[in-house]
PDB file of C-alpha atoms in Angstrom:
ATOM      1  CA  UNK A 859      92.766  85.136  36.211  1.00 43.00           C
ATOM      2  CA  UNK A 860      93.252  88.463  38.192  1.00 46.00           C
ATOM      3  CA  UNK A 861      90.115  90.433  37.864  1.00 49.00           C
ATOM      4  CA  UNK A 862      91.026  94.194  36.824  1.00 52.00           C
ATOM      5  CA  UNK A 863      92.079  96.990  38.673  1.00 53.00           C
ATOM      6  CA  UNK A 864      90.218  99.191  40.771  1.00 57.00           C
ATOM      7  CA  UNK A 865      88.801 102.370  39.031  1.00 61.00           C
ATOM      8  CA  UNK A 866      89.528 105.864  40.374  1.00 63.00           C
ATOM      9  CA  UNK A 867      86.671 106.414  41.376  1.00 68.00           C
ATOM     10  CA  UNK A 868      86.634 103.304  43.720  1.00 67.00           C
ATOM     11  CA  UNK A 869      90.294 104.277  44.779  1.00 66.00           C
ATOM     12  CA  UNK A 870      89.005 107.745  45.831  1.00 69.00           C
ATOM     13  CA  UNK A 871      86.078 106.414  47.750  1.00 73.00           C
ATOM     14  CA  UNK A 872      88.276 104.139  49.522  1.00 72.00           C
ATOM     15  CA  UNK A 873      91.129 106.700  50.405  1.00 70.00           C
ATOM     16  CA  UNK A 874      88.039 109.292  51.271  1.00 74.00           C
ATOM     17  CA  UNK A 875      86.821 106.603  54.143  1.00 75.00           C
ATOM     18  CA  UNK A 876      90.083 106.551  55.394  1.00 71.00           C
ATOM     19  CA  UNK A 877      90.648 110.090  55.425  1.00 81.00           C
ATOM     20  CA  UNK A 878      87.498 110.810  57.469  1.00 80.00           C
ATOM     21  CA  UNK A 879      87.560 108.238  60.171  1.00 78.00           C
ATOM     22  CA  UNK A 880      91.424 107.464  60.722  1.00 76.00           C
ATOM     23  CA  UNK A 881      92.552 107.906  63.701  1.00 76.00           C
ATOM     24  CA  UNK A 882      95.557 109.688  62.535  1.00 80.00           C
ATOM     25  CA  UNK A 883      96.120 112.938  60.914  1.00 86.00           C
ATOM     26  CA  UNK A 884      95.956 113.534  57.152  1.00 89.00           C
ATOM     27  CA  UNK A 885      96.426 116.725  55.544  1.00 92.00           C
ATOM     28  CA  UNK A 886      96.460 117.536  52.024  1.00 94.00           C
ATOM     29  CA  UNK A 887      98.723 120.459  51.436  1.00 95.00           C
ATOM     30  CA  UNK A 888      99.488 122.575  48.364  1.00 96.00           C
ATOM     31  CA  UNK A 889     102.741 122.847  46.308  1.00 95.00           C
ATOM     32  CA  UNK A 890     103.573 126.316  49.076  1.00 96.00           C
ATOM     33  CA  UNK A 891     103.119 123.644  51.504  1.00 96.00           C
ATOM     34  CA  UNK A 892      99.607 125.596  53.121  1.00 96.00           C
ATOM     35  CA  UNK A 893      96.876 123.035  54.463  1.00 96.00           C
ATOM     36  CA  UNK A 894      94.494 122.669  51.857  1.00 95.00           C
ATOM     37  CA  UNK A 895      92.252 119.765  53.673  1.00 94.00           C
ATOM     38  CA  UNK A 896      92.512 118.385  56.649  1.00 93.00           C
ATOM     39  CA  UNK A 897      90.953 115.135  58.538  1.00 90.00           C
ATOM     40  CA  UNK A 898      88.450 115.400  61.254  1.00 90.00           C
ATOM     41  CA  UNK A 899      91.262 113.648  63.401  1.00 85.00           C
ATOM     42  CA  UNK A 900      94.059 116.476  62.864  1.00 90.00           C
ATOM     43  CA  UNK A 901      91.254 119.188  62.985  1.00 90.00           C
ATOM     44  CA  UNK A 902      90.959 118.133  66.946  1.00 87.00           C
ATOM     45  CA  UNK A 903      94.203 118.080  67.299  1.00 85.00           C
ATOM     46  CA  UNK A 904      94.738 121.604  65.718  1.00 88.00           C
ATOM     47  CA  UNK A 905      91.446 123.317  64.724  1.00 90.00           C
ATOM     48  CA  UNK A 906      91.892 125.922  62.476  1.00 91.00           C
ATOM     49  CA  UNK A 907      94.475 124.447  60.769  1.00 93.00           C
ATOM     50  CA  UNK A 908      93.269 124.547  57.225  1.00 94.00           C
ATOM     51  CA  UNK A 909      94.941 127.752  55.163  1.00 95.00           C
ATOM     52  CA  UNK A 910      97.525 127.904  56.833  1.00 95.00           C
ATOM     53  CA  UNK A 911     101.173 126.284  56.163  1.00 96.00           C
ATOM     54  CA  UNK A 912     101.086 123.089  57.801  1.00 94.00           C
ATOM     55  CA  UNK A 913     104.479 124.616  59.317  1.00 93.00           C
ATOM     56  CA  UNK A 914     102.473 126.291  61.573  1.00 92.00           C
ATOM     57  CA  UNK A 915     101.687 123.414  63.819  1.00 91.00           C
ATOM     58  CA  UNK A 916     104.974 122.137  64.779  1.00 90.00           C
ATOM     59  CA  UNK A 917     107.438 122.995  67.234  1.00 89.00           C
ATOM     60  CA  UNK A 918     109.484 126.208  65.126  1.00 90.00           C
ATOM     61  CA  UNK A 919     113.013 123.762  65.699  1.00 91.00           C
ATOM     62  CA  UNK A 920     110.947 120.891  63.839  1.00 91.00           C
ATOM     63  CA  UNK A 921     109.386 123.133  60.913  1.00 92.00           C
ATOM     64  CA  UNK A 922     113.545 124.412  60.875  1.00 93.00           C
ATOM     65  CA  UNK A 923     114.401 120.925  60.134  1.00 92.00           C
ATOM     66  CA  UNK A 924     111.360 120.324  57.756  1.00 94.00           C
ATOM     67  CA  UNK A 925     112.132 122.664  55.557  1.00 95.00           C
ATOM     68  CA  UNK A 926     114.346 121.499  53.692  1.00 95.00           C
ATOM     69  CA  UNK A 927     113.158 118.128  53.031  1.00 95.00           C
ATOM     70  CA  UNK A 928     110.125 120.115  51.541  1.00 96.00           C
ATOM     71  CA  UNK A 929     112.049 121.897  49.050  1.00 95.00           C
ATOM     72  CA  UNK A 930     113.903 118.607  47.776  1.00 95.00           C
ATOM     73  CA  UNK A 931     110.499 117.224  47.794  1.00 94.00           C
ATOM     74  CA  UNK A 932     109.126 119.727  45.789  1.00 94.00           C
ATOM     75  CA  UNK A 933     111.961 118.979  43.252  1.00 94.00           C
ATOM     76  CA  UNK A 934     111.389 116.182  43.093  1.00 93.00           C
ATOM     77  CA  UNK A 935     114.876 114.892  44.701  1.00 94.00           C
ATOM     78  CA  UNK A 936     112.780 113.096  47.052  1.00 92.00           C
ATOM     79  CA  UNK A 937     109.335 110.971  47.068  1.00 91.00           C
ATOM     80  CA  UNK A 938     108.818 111.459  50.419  1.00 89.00           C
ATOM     81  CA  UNK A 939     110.407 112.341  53.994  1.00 90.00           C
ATOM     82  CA  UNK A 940     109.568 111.481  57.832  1.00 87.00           C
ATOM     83  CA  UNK A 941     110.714 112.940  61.279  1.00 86.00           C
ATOM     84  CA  UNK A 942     109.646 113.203  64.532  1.00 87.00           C
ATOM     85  CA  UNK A 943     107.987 116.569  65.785  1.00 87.00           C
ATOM     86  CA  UNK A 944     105.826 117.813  68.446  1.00 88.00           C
ATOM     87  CA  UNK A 945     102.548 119.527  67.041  1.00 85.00           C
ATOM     88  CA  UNK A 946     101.865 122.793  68.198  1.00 83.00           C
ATOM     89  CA  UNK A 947      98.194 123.031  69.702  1.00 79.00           C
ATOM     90  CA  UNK A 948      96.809 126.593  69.412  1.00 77.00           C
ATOM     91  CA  UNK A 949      96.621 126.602  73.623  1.00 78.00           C
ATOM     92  CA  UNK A 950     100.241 125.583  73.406  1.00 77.00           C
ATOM     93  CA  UNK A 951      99.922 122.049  74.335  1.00 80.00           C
ATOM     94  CA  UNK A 952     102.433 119.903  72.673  1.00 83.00           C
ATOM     95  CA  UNK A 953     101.615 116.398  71.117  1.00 80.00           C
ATOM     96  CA  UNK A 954     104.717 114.438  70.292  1.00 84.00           C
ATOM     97  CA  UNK A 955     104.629 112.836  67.233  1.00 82.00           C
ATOM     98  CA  UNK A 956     105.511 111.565  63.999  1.00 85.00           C
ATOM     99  CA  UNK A 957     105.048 112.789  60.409  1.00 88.00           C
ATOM    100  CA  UNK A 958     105.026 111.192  56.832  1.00 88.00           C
ATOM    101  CA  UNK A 959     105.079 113.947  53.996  1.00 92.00           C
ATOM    102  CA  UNK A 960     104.299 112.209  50.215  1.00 91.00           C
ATOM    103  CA  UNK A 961     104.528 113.862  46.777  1.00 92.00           C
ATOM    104  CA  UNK A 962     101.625 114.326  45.244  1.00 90.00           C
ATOM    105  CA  UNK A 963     102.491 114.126  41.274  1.00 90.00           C
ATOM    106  CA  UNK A 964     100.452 115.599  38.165  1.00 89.00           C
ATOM    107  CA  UNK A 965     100.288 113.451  34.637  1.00 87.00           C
ATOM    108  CA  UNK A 966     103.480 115.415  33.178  1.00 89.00           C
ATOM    109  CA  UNK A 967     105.630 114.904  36.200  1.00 88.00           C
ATOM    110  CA  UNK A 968     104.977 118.026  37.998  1.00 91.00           C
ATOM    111  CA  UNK A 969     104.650 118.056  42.145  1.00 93.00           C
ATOM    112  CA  UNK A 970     101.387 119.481  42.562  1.00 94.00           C
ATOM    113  CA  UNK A 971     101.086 119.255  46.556  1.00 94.00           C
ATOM    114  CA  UNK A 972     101.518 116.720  49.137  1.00 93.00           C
ATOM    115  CA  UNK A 973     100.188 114.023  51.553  1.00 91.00           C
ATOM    116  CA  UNK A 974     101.312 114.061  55.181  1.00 91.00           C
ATOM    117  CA  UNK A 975     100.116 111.786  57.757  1.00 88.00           C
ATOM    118  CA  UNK A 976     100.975 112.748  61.388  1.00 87.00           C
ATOM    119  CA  UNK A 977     100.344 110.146  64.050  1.00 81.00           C
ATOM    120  CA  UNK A 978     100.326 111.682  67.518  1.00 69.00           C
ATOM    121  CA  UNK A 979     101.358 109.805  70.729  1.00 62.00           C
ATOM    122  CA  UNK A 980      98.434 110.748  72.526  1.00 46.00           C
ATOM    123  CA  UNK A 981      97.872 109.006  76.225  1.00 47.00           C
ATOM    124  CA  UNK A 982      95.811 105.732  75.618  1.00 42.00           C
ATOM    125  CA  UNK A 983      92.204 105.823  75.927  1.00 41.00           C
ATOM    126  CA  UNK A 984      90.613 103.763  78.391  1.00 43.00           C
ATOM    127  CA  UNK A 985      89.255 100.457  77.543  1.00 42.00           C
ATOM    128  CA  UNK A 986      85.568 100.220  76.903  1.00 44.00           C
ATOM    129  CA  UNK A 987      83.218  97.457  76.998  1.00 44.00           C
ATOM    130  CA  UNK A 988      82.243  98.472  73.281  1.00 45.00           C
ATOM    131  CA  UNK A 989      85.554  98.298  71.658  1.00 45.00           C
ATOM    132  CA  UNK A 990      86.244  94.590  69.892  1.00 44.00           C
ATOM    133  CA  UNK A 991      89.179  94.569  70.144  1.00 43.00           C
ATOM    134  CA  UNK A 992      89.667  95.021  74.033  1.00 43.00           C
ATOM    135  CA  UNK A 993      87.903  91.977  75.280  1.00 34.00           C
ATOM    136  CA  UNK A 994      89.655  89.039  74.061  1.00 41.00           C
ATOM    137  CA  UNK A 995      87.756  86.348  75.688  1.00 41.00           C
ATOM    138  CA  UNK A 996      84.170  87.749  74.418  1.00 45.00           C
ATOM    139  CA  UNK A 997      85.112  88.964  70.864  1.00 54.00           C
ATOM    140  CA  UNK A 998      88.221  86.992  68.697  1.00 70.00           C
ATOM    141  CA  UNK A 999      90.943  89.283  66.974  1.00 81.00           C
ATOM    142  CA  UNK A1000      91.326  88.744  63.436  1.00 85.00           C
ATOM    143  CA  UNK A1001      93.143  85.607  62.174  1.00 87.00           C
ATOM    144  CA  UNK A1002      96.147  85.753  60.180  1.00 87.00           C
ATOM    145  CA  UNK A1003      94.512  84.897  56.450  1.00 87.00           C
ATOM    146  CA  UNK A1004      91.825  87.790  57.516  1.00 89.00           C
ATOM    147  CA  UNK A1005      94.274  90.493  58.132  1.00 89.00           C
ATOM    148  CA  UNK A1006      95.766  89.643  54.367  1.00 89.00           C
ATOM    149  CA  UNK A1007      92.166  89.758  53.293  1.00 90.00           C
ATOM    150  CA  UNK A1008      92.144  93.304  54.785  1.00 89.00           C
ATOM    151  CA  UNK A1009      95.871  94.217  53.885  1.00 90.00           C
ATOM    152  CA  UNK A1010      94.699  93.213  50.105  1.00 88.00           C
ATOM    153  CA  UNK A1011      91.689  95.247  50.333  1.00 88.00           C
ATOM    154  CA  UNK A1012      93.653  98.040  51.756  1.00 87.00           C
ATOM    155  CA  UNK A1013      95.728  97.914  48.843  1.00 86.00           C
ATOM    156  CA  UNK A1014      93.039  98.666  46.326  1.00 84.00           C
ATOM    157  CA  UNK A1015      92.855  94.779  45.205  1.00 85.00           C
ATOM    158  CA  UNK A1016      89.063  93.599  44.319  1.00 87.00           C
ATOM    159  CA  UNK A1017      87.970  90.527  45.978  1.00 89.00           C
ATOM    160  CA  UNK A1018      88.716  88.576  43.074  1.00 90.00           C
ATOM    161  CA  UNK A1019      92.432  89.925  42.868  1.00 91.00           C
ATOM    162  CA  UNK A1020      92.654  89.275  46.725  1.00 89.00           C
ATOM    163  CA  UNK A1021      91.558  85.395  46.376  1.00 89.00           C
ATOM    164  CA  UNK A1022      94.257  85.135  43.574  1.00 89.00           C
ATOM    165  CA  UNK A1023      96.796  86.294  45.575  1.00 88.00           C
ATOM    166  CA  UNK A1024      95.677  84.563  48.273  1.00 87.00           C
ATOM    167  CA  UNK A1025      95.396  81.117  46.868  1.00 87.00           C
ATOM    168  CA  UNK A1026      91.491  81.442  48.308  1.00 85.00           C
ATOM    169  CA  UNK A1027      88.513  81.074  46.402  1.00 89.00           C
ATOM    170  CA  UNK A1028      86.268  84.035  46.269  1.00 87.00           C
ATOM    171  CA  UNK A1029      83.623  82.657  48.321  1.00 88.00           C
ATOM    172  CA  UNK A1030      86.701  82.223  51.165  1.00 87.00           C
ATOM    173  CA  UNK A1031      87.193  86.109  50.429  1.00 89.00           C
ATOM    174  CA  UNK A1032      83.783  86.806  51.174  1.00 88.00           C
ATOM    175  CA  UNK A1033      83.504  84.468  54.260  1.00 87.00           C
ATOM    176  CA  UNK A1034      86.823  86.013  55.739  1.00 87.00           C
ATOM    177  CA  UNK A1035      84.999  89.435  55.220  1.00 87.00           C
ATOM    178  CA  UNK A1036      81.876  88.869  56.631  1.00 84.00           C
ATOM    179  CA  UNK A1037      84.047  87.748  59.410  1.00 85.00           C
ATOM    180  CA  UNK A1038      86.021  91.094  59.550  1.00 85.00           C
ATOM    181  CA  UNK A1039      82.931  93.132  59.461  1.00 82.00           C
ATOM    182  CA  UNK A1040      81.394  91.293  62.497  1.00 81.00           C
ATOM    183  CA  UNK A1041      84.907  91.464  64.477  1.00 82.00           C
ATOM    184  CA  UNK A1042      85.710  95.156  63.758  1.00 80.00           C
ATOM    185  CA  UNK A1043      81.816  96.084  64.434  1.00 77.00           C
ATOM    186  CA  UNK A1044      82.361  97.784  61.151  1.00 68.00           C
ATOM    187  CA  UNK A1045      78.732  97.727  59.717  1.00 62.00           C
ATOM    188  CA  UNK A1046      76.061 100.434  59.990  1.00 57.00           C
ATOM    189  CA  UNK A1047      73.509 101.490  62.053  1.00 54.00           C
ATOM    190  CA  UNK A1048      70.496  98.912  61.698  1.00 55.00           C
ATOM    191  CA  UNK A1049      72.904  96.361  60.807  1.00 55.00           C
ATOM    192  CA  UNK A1050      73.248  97.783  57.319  1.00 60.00           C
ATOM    193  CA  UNK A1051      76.628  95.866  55.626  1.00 62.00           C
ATOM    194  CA  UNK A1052      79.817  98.455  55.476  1.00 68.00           C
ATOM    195  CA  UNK A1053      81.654  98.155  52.219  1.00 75.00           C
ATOM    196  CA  UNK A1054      85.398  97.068  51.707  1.00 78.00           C
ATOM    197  CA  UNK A1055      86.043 101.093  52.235  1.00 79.00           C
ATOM    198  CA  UNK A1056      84.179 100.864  55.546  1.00 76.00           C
ATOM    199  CA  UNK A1057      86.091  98.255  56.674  1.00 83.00           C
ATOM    200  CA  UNK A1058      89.413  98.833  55.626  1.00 84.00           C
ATOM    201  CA  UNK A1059      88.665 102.241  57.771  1.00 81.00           C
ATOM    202  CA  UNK A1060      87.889 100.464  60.910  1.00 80.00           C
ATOM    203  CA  UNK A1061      90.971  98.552  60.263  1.00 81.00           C
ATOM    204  CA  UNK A1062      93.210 101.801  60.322  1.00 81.00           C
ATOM    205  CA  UNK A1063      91.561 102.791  63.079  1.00 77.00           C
ATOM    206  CA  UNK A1064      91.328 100.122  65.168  1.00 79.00           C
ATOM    207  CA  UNK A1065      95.841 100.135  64.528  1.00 80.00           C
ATOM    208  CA  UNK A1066      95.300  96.665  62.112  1.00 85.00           C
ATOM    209  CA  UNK A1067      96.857  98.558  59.740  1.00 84.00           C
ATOM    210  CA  UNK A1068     100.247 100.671  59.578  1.00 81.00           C
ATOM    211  CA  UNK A1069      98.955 104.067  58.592  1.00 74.00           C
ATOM    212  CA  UNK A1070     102.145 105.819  57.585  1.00 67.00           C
ATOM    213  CA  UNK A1071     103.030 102.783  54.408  1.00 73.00           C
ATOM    214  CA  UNK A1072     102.826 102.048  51.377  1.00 79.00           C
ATOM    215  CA  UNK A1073     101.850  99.564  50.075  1.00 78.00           C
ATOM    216  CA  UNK A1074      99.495  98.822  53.371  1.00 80.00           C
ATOM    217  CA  UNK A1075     100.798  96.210  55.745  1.00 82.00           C
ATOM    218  CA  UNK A1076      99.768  94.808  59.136  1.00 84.00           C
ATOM    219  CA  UNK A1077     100.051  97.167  62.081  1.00 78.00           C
ATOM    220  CA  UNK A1078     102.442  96.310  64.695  1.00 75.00           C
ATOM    221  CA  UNK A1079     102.034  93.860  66.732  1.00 71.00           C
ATOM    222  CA  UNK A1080      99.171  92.017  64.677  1.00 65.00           C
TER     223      UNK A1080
END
């Protein structure tokens, strides 16, 4: 039997993890299209960013080209849109990147704002000694049935709903977890346990996870 479905205010938590310690930008923007929040992430990337139309901090032929996608998005022709466009740092350096805008939709229908996630192509960070993921030999990548685990988890499934799916019992959710957390280094200081959130954010930001999809799926490459 599929145990029920997530509460809001579990779904919030979870997409408030993500939001703070992605490696991507997320901004929320209003219905004018003006930066009402934005990630720590995006806030390196452009500080300052926040009040102003999210227009702002691309390229002027890319916000040219945006600009009309917003309006059908607005009215509600369109869920979403996605292009490519270079984001404009206030010292003029230019990231090249790409951007997902979503709808954000009120009870009666209305587009109240929306969601954009902009994933810069930044040079790659050299490898440390502390990253999992970058020594192979010493720490394991993730299995196959453990990215679904974190792929269901993403998706705002409870462990019970993820074993169902899975064809696991829950005790082989909560092994494949505990597994996760040690791989992804995803707990706390002290060794204090992260939650599903925790981990699902480590999994974004470690590229386990596409960022820019819905519903979640494994990154590329995994």
């Amino acid at each position: 039997m599929v145990g029920p479905v997530p509460g809001r205010d579990e779904i919030a938590q979870r997409y408030r993890a993500v939001f703070d310690t992605a490696c991507f930008g997320v901004l929320e923007l209003d219905r004018e299209g003006r930066v009402v929040d934005a990630n720590p992430a995006f806030r390196r990337w452009v500080p300052g960013i926040v009040g102003r139309p999210a227009s702002s901090a691309m390229a002027r032929v890319d916000a040219l080209r945006a600009a009309p996608l917003w309006r059908e998005l607005v009215e509600r022709q369109r869920d979403r849109y996605d292009l490519d466009a270079t984001l404009r740092r206030p010292d003029g350096e230019a990231l090249p990147g790409h951007v997902v805008v979503t709808a954000v939709v009120d009870a009666q229908g209305e587009v109240t704002g929306a969601v954009a996630v902009a994933v810069a192509a930044l040079p790659a960070a050299p490898e440390s000694p502390e990253d999992p993921l970058t020594l192979p030999a010493q720490r394991e990548r993730p299995t196959p049935a453990e990215i679904a685990v974190l792929t269901g988890l993403a998706s705002g499934l409870t462990l019970q709903q993820v074993a169902v799916r899975l064809g696991l019992t829950r005790r082989g959710v909560d092994y494949r977890l505990a597994r996760l957390r040690q791989k992804l280094r995803a707990d706390g200081a002290g060794g204090v346990p992260a939650t599903t959130a925790g981990v699902v954010a480590r999994g974004y930001a470690l590229g386990l996870l596409t960022p820019e999809t819905w519903p979640p799926r494994p990154g590329p490459g995994v």
